[in-house]
């Protein structure tokens, strides 16, 4: 992936011994290995560190990429049969969640970058229009950055969503690095989103398929996410 560049980054910062012994860490259900579904030991320590790093109320390690976190976020935010306002260029995991939860999607189309003919940002005005047209919707789902690296104005979108009494979920899979530099677009974890999903393996240093779900506010509970 573009972030970790294989093993070079680890060796450059002195973690070569860890890589040489990585197979020794491949343990299963034994004392000390912890349980991802009820983390109390080393996994909980890692999740707590993520929460401190990103300023979340709680963070959850994900496996098999961000898809599980996206689906958990949607199913925790929208009841069966409810409505979800979503960008039309969302990841297929969003569509899977709508099928699993019998959720009605309300599509909002991003703008088009005229010079390159690619999907641009999702405008706050388009989101506001959908919020007014579908007042029964329970949440809004946005992908930012999109698959061309273009970010939306998450802070303005979050304000509009919360004024309508709804939840904002941001698939920030390609933006786990944004939180760490003021020279980059503002991260959703800093801009007011309620739930943010990061693919740490895409732009930071972790093994492929490792991701994290951050619960940033108390508008959704840990119980809802983990049930």
PDB file of C-alpha atoms in Angstrom:
ATOM      1  CA  UNK A   1       0.000   0.000   0.000  1.00  0.00           C
ATOM      2  CA  UNK A   2       1.178   3.615  -0.442  1.00  0.00           C
ATOM      3  CA  UNK A   3       1.819   4.221   3.256  1.00  0.00           C
ATOM      4  CA  UNK A   4       4.172   1.648   4.661  1.00  0.00           C
ATOM      5  CA  UNK A   5       6.124   0.732   1.472  1.00  0.00           C
ATOM      6  CA  UNK A   6       6.581  -2.854   2.656  1.00  0.00           C
ATOM      7  CA  UNK A   7       9.215  -3.537   5.306  1.00  0.00           C
ATOM      8  CA  UNK A   8      11.546  -0.619   4.551  1.00  0.00           C
ATOM      9  CA  UNK A   9       9.823   1.833   6.895  1.00  0.00           C
ATOM     10  CA  UNK A  10       9.940  -0.581   9.829  1.00  0.00           C
ATOM     11  CA  UNK A  11      13.632  -1.323   9.376  1.00  0.00           C
ATOM     12  CA  UNK A  12      14.445   2.357   8.920  1.00  0.00           C
ATOM     13  CA  UNK A  13      13.018   3.147  12.359  1.00  0.00           C
ATOM     14  CA  UNK A  14      14.638   0.248  14.185  1.00  0.00           C
ATOM     15  CA  UNK A  15      11.938  -2.428  14.075  1.00  0.00           C
ATOM     16  CA  UNK A  16      13.912  -4.935  12.027  1.00  0.00           C
ATOM     17  CA  UNK A  17      14.032  -7.420  14.911  1.00  0.00           C
ATOM     18  CA  UNK A  18      10.237  -7.375  15.099  1.00  0.00           C
ATOM     19  CA  UNK A  19       9.972  -8.210  11.407  1.00  0.00           C
ATOM     20  CA  UNK A  20      12.516 -11.003  11.725  1.00  0.00           C
ATOM     21  CA  UNK A  21      10.445 -12.563  14.522  1.00  0.00           C
ATOM     22  CA  UNK A  22       6.958 -11.775  13.219  1.00  0.00           C
ATOM     23  CA  UNK A  23       5.955 -15.433  12.919  1.00  0.00           C
ATOM     24  CA  UNK A  24       6.589 -15.850  16.644  1.00  0.00           C
ATOM     25  CA  UNK A  25       3.723 -13.416  17.258  1.00  0.00           C
ATOM     26  CA  UNK A  26       1.257 -15.577  15.320  1.00  0.00           C
ATOM     27  CA  UNK A  27      -0.553 -17.039  18.323  1.00  0.00           C
ATOM     28  CA  UNK A  28      -4.151 -18.114  18.722  1.00  0.00           C
ATOM     29  CA  UNK A  29      -6.559 -18.386  21.640  1.00  0.00           C
ATOM     30  CA  UNK A  30      -4.158 -18.635  24.531  1.00  0.00           C
ATOM     31  CA  UNK A  31      -3.775 -16.659  27.716  1.00  0.00           C
ATOM     32  CA  UNK A  32      -2.405 -13.202  26.931  1.00  0.00           C
ATOM     33  CA  UNK A  33      -3.498 -13.108  23.295  1.00  0.00           C
ATOM     34  CA  UNK A  34      -6.753 -11.289  24.200  1.00  0.00           C
ATOM     35  CA  UNK A  35     -10.096 -11.481  22.394  1.00  0.00           C
ATOM     36  CA  UNK A  36     -11.041  -9.008  19.649  1.00  0.00           C
ATOM     37  CA  UNK A  37     -14.738  -9.350  20.515  1.00  0.00           C
ATOM     38  CA  UNK A  38     -14.208  -8.619  24.223  1.00  0.00           C
ATOM     39  CA  UNK A  39     -10.840  -6.918  24.442  1.00  0.00           C
ATOM     40  CA  UNK A  40      -9.447  -6.757  27.963  1.00  0.00           C
ATOM     41  CA  UNK A  41      -5.672  -7.132  27.521  1.00  0.00           C
ATOM     42  CA  UNK A  42      -3.177  -6.225  24.807  1.00  0.00           C
ATOM     43  CA  UNK A  43      -5.864  -5.505  22.202  1.00  0.00           C
ATOM     44  CA  UNK A  44      -7.675  -3.161  24.578  1.00  0.00           C
ATOM     45  CA  UNK A  45      -4.387  -1.400  25.242  1.00  0.00           C
ATOM     46  CA  UNK A  46      -3.911  -0.852  21.514  1.00  0.00           C
ATOM     47  CA  UNK A  47      -7.487   0.401  21.099  1.00  0.00           C
ATOM     48  CA  UNK A  48      -7.075   2.788  24.027  1.00  0.00           C
ATOM     49  CA  UNK A  49      -3.869   4.123  22.452  1.00  0.00           C
ATOM     50  CA  UNK A  50      -5.716   4.724  19.192  1.00  0.00           C
ATOM     51  CA  UNK A  51      -8.421   6.600  21.091  1.00  0.00           C
ATOM     52  CA  UNK A  52      -5.815   8.866  22.689  1.00  0.00           C
ATOM     53  CA  UNK A  53      -3.993   9.327  19.374  1.00  0.00           C
ATOM     54  CA  UNK A  54      -7.095  10.417  17.446  1.00  0.00           C
ATOM     55  CA  UNK A  55      -9.067  11.957  20.315  1.00  0.00           C
ATOM     56  CA  UNK A  56     -11.962   9.519  20.009  1.00  0.00           C
ATOM     57  CA  UNK A  57     -14.290   8.380  22.761  1.00  0.00           C
ATOM     58  CA  UNK A  58     -13.471   4.814  21.753  1.00  0.00           C
ATOM     59  CA  UNK A  59     -11.681   3.061  18.909  1.00  0.00           C
ATOM     60  CA  UNK A  60     -12.024  -0.468  17.568  1.00  0.00           C
ATOM     61  CA  UNK A  61      -9.501  -2.565  15.682  1.00  0.00           C
ATOM     62  CA  UNK A  62     -10.880  -3.998  12.438  1.00  0.00           C
ATOM     63  CA  UNK A  63      -9.741  -6.931  10.337  1.00  0.00           C
ATOM     64  CA  UNK A  64     -10.238  -7.514   6.607  1.00  0.00           C
ATOM     65  CA  UNK A  65     -10.056  -3.782   5.970  1.00  0.00           C
ATOM     66  CA  UNK A  66     -12.567  -1.042   6.693  1.00  0.00           C
ATOM     67  CA  UNK A  67     -15.656  -2.823   5.363  1.00  0.00           C
ATOM     68  CA  UNK A  68     -16.655  -4.265   8.731  1.00  0.00           C
ATOM     69  CA  UNK A  69     -16.379  -0.863  10.388  1.00  0.00           C
ATOM     70  CA  UNK A  70     -18.439   0.779   7.670  1.00  0.00           C
ATOM     71  CA  UNK A  71     -21.198  -1.802   7.995  1.00  0.00           C
ATOM     72  CA  UNK A  72     -21.156  -1.693  11.807  1.00  0.00           C
ATOM     73  CA  UNK A  73     -21.413   2.108  11.740  1.00  0.00           C
ATOM     74  CA  UNK A  74     -24.407   2.112   9.423  1.00  0.00           C
ATOM     75  CA  UNK A  75     -26.264  -0.707  11.179  1.00  0.00           C
ATOM     76  CA  UNK A  76     -25.662   1.004  14.544  1.00  0.00           C
ATOM     77  CA  UNK A  77     -27.003   4.312  13.246  1.00  0.00           C
ATOM     78  CA  UNK A  78     -29.973   3.370  11.069  1.00  0.00           C
ATOM     79  CA  UNK A  79     -32.758   1.014  12.201  1.00  0.00           C
ATOM     80  CA  UNK A  80     -34.044  -1.749   9.914  1.00  0.00           C
ATOM     81  CA  UNK A  81     -36.132  -0.222   7.167  1.00  0.00           C
ATOM     82  CA  UNK A  82     -34.809   3.279   7.824  1.00  0.00           C
ATOM     83  CA  UNK A  83     -33.244   5.767   5.438  1.00  0.00           C
ATOM     84  CA  UNK A  84     -29.556   6.566   4.910  1.00  0.00           C
ATOM     85  CA  UNK A  85     -28.416   9.624   2.982  1.00  0.00           C
ATOM     86  CA  UNK A  86     -25.256   8.521   1.192  1.00  0.00           C
ATOM     87  CA  UNK A  87     -22.836   9.714  -1.434  1.00  0.00           C
ATOM     88  CA  UNK A  88     -23.349   7.817  -4.682  1.00  0.00           C
ATOM     89  CA  UNK A  89     -19.620   7.057  -4.884  1.00  0.00           C
ATOM     90  CA  UNK A  90     -19.467   5.215  -1.553  1.00  0.00           C
ATOM     91  CA  UNK A  91     -17.596   1.942  -1.089  1.00  0.00           C
ATOM     92  CA  UNK A  92     -19.538  -1.225  -1.882  1.00  0.00           C
ATOM     93  CA  UNK A  93     -19.562  -2.055   1.854  1.00  0.00           C
ATOM     94  CA  UNK A  94     -22.088   0.771   2.269  1.00  0.00           C
ATOM     95  CA  UNK A  95     -24.386  -0.900  -0.246  1.00  0.00           C
ATOM     96  CA  UNK A  96     -23.900  -4.225   1.529  1.00  0.00           C
ATOM     97  CA  UNK A  97     -24.981  -2.600   4.803  1.00  0.00           C
ATOM     98  CA  UNK A  98     -28.153  -1.223   3.240  1.00  0.00           C
ATOM     99  CA  UNK A  99     -29.043  -4.713   2.054  1.00  0.00           C
ATOM    100  CA  UNK A 100     -28.279  -6.310   5.409  1.00  0.00           C
ATOM    101  CA  UNK A 101     -30.328  -3.725   7.288  1.00  0.00           C
ATOM    102  CA  UNK A 102     -33.095  -3.377   4.691  1.00  0.00           C
ATOM    103  CA  UNK A 103     -32.133   0.300   4.635  1.00  0.00           C
ATOM    104  CA  UNK A 104     -33.390   2.671   1.958  1.00  0.00           C
ATOM    105  CA  UNK A 105     -30.486   4.571   0.350  1.00  0.00           C
ATOM    106  CA  UNK A 106     -30.965   8.232  -0.520  1.00  0.00           C
ATOM    107  CA  UNK A 107     -28.284   9.105  -3.060  1.00  0.00           C
ATOM    108  CA  UNK A 108     -26.424  12.399  -3.149  1.00  0.00           C
ATOM    109  CA  UNK A 109     -24.168  12.866  -6.151  1.00  0.00           C
ATOM    110  CA  UNK A 110     -20.725  14.451  -5.837  1.00  0.00           C
ATOM    111  CA  UNK A 111     -19.678  17.215  -8.169  1.00  0.00           C
ATOM    112  CA  UNK A 112     -17.532  16.497 -11.225  1.00  0.00           C
ATOM    113  CA  UNK A 113     -14.026  17.878 -11.583  1.00  0.00           C
ATOM    114  CA  UNK A 114     -14.386  19.390 -15.019  1.00  0.00           C
ATOM    115  CA  UNK A 115     -10.706  19.409 -15.980  1.00  0.00           C
ATOM    116  CA  UNK A 116     -10.129  15.718 -15.270  1.00  0.00           C
ATOM    117  CA  UNK A 117     -13.665  14.342 -15.540  1.00  0.00           C
ATOM    118  CA  UNK A 118     -13.527  12.643 -12.133  1.00  0.00           C
ATOM    119  CA  UNK A 119     -15.733  12.721  -9.047  1.00  0.00           C
ATOM    120  CA  UNK A 120     -15.132  15.795  -6.929  1.00  0.00           C
ATOM    121  CA  UNK A 121     -16.224  16.687  -3.406  1.00  0.00           C
ATOM    122  CA  UNK A 122     -19.699  16.213  -2.002  1.00  0.00           C
ATOM    123  CA  UNK A 123     -21.048  19.717  -1.508  1.00  0.00           C
ATOM    124  CA  UNK A 124     -22.668  20.786   1.778  1.00  0.00           C
ATOM    125  CA  UNK A 125     -25.485  22.288  -0.295  1.00  0.00           C
ATOM    126  CA  UNK A 126     -26.299  18.911  -1.844  1.00  0.00           C
ATOM    127  CA  UNK A 127     -26.313  17.291   1.590  1.00  0.00           C
ATOM    128  CA  UNK A 128     -28.563  20.037   2.966  1.00  0.00           C
ATOM    129  CA  UNK A 129     -31.004  19.543   0.094  1.00  0.00           C
ATOM    130  CA  UNK A 130     -31.213  15.819   0.871  1.00  0.00           C
ATOM    131  CA  UNK A 131     -31.681  16.479   4.574  1.00  0.00           C
ATOM    132  CA  UNK A 132     -34.633  18.743   3.823  1.00  0.00           C
ATOM    133  CA  UNK A 133     -36.150  16.336   1.291  1.00  0.00           C
ATOM    134  CA  UNK A 134     -35.794  13.245   3.500  1.00  0.00           C
ATOM    135  CA  UNK A 135     -36.346  14.332   7.127  1.00  0.00           C
ATOM    136  CA  UNK A 136     -36.857  10.727   8.260  1.00  0.00           C
ATOM    137  CA  UNK A 137     -33.295   9.735   7.353  1.00  0.00           C
ATOM    138  CA  UNK A 138     -31.250   8.810  10.408  1.00  0.00           C
ATOM    139  CA  UNK A 139     -27.687   9.274   9.181  1.00  0.00           C
ATOM    140  CA  UNK A 140     -25.470  10.618   6.410  1.00  0.00           C
ATOM    141  CA  UNK A 141     -22.585   8.634   4.889  1.00  0.00           C
ATOM    142  CA  UNK A 142     -19.718  10.429   3.135  1.00  0.00           C
ATOM    143  CA  UNK A 143     -16.472   9.164   1.588  1.00  0.00           C
ATOM    144  CA  UNK A 144     -13.673  11.673   2.098  1.00  0.00           C
ATOM    145  CA  UNK A 145     -11.039  11.563   0.682  1.00  0.00           C
ATOM    146  CA  UNK A 146     -12.644   9.917  -2.302  1.00  0.00           C
ATOM    147  CA  UNK A 147     -10.749   7.483  -4.506  1.00  0.00           C
ATOM    148  CA  UNK A 148      -8.997  10.337  -6.308  1.00  0.00           C
ATOM    149  CA  UNK A 149      -7.797  11.924  -3.077  1.00  0.00           C
ATOM    150  CA  UNK A 150     -10.370  14.736  -3.111  1.00  0.00           C
ATOM    151  CA  UNK A 151     -11.814  15.744   0.253  1.00  0.00           C
ATOM    152  CA  UNK A 152     -15.206  17.228   1.095  1.00  0.00           C
ATOM    153  CA  UNK A 153     -15.941  20.022   3.581  1.00  0.00           C
ATOM    154  CA  UNK A 154     -16.692  17.670   6.467  1.00  0.00           C
ATOM    155  CA  UNK A 155     -16.946  20.452   9.054  1.00  0.00           C
ATOM    156  CA  UNK A 156     -19.771  22.217   7.190  1.00  0.00           C
ATOM    157  CA  UNK A 157     -21.483  18.926   6.402  1.00  0.00           C
ATOM    158  CA  UNK A 158     -21.249  17.853  10.063  1.00  0.00           C
ATOM    159  CA  UNK A 159     -22.858  21.113  11.196  1.00  0.00           C
ATOM    160  CA  UNK A 160     -25.767  20.627   8.789  1.00  0.00           C
ATOM    161  CA  UNK A 161     -26.234  16.985   9.734  1.00  0.00           C
ATOM    162  CA  UNK A 162     -26.239  17.702  13.448  1.00  0.00           C
ATOM    163  CA  UNK A 163     -28.615  20.653  13.061  1.00  0.00           C
ATOM    164  CA  UNK A 164     -31.016  18.111  11.563  1.00  0.00           C
ATOM    165  CA  UNK A 165     -30.527  15.767  14.515  1.00  0.00           C
ATOM    166  CA  UNK A 166     -28.789  13.073  12.495  1.00  0.00           C
ATOM    167  CA  UNK A 167     -25.488  11.181  12.592  1.00  0.00           C
ATOM    168  CA  UNK A 168     -22.533  11.694  10.281  1.00  0.00           C
ATOM    169  CA  UNK A 169     -20.441   8.679   9.272  1.00  0.00           C
ATOM    170  CA  UNK A 170     -17.259   9.330   7.296  1.00  0.00           C
ATOM    171  CA  UNK A 171     -15.386   6.678   5.375  1.00  0.00           C
ATOM    172  CA  UNK A 172     -11.931   8.256   5.721  1.00  0.00           C
ATOM    173  CA  UNK A 173     -10.176   5.059   4.726  1.00  0.00           C
ATOM    174  CA  UNK A 174      -7.641   6.915   2.599  1.00  0.00           C
ATOM    175  CA  UNK A 175      -7.126   9.706   5.130  1.00  0.00           C
ATOM    176  CA  UNK A 176      -5.765   8.140   8.319  1.00  0.00           C
ATOM    177  CA  UNK A 177      -2.778  10.512   7.998  1.00  0.00           C
ATOM    178  CA  UNK A 178      -4.753  13.767   7.787  1.00  0.00           C
ATOM    179  CA  UNK A 179      -5.008  14.180  11.567  1.00  0.00           C
ATOM    180  CA  UNK A 180      -1.237  14.550  11.896  1.00  0.00           C
ATOM    181  CA  UNK A 181      -0.498  17.611   9.750  1.00  0.00           C
ATOM    182  CA  UNK A 182      -2.008  21.096   9.561  1.00  0.00           C
ATOM    183  CA  UNK A 183      -0.770  21.286   5.968  1.00  0.00           C
ATOM    184  CA  UNK A 184      -3.282  18.615   4.936  1.00  0.00           C
ATOM    185  CA  UNK A 185      -7.082  18.869   4.668  1.00  0.00           C
ATOM    186  CA  UNK A 186      -8.851  18.653   8.019  1.00  0.00           C
ATOM    187  CA  UNK A 187      -9.517  15.120   9.192  1.00  0.00           C
ATOM    188  CA  UNK A 188     -13.070  14.007   9.899  1.00  0.00           C
ATOM    189  CA  UNK A 189     -11.997  13.111  13.450  1.00  0.00           C
ATOM    190  CA  UNK A 190     -11.332  16.828  14.016  1.00  0.00           C
ATOM    191  CA  UNK A 191     -14.202  18.207  11.935  1.00  0.00           C
ATOM    192  CA  UNK A 192     -17.189  16.909  13.907  1.00  0.00           C
ATOM    193  CA  UNK A 193     -18.023  13.517  12.401  1.00  0.00           C
ATOM    194  CA  UNK A 194     -19.653  11.019  14.760  1.00  0.00           C
ATOM    195  CA  UNK A 195     -18.103   7.837  13.354  1.00  0.00           C
ATOM    196  CA  UNK A 196     -14.913   7.690  11.298  1.00  0.00           C
ATOM    197  CA  UNK A 197     -13.359   4.662   9.647  1.00  0.00           C
ATOM    198  CA  UNK A 198      -9.633   4.565   8.831  1.00  0.00           C
ATOM    199  CA  UNK A 199      -7.710   2.081   6.708  1.00  0.00           C
ATOM    200  CA  UNK A 200      -4.448   2.493   8.583  1.00  0.00           C
ATOM    201  CA  UNK A 201      -2.724   0.229   6.067  1.00  0.00           C
ATOM    202  CA  UNK A 202      -3.380   2.624   3.188  1.00  0.00           C
ATOM    203  CA  UNK A 203      -1.470   5.726   4.262  1.00  0.00           C
ATOM    204  CA  UNK A 204       0.231   4.846   7.555  1.00  0.00           C
ATOM    205  CA  UNK A 205       2.457   2.033   8.777  1.00  0.00           C
ATOM    206  CA  UNK A 206       0.472  -1.141   9.382  1.00  0.00           C
ATOM    207  CA  UNK A 207       0.000  -4.484   7.701  1.00  0.00           C
ATOM    208  CA  UNK A 208      -2.453  -4.791   4.845  1.00  0.00           C
ATOM    209  CA  UNK A 209      -6.147  -5.016   5.818  1.00  0.00           C
ATOM    210  CA  UNK A 210      -5.693  -3.402   9.255  1.00  0.00           C
ATOM    211  CA  UNK A 211      -8.229  -0.663   9.947  1.00  0.00           C
ATOM    212  CA  UNK A 212      -9.808   1.225  12.849  1.00  0.00           C
ATOM    213  CA  UNK A 213     -13.287   2.522  13.654  1.00  0.00           C
ATOM    214  CA  UNK A 214     -13.432   5.660  15.797  1.00  0.00           C
ATOM    215  CA  UNK A 215     -16.495   6.694  17.812  1.00  0.00           C
ATOM    216  CA  UNK A 216     -16.014  10.444  18.170  1.00  0.00           C
ATOM    217  CA  UNK A 217     -19.244  11.466  19.937  1.00  0.00           C
ATOM    218  CA  UNK A 218     -21.882  10.037  22.244  1.00  0.00           C
ATOM    219  CA  UNK A 219     -24.615  10.278  19.601  1.00  0.00           C
ATOM    220  CA  UNK A 220     -24.040   6.561  19.092  1.00  0.00           C
ATOM    221  CA  UNK A 221     -23.065   4.123  21.837  1.00  0.00           C
ATOM    222  CA  UNK A 222     -20.426   1.443  22.110  1.00  0.00           C
ATOM    223  CA  UNK A 223     -23.206  -1.067  22.735  1.00  0.00           C
ATOM    224  CA  UNK A 224     -24.839  -0.198  19.402  1.00  0.00           C
ATOM    225  CA  UNK A 225     -21.558  -0.678  17.555  1.00  0.00           C
ATOM    226  CA  UNK A 226     -20.619  -3.986  19.136  1.00  0.00           C
ATOM    227  CA  UNK A 227     -23.972  -5.789  19.262  1.00  0.00           C
TER     228      UNK A 227
END
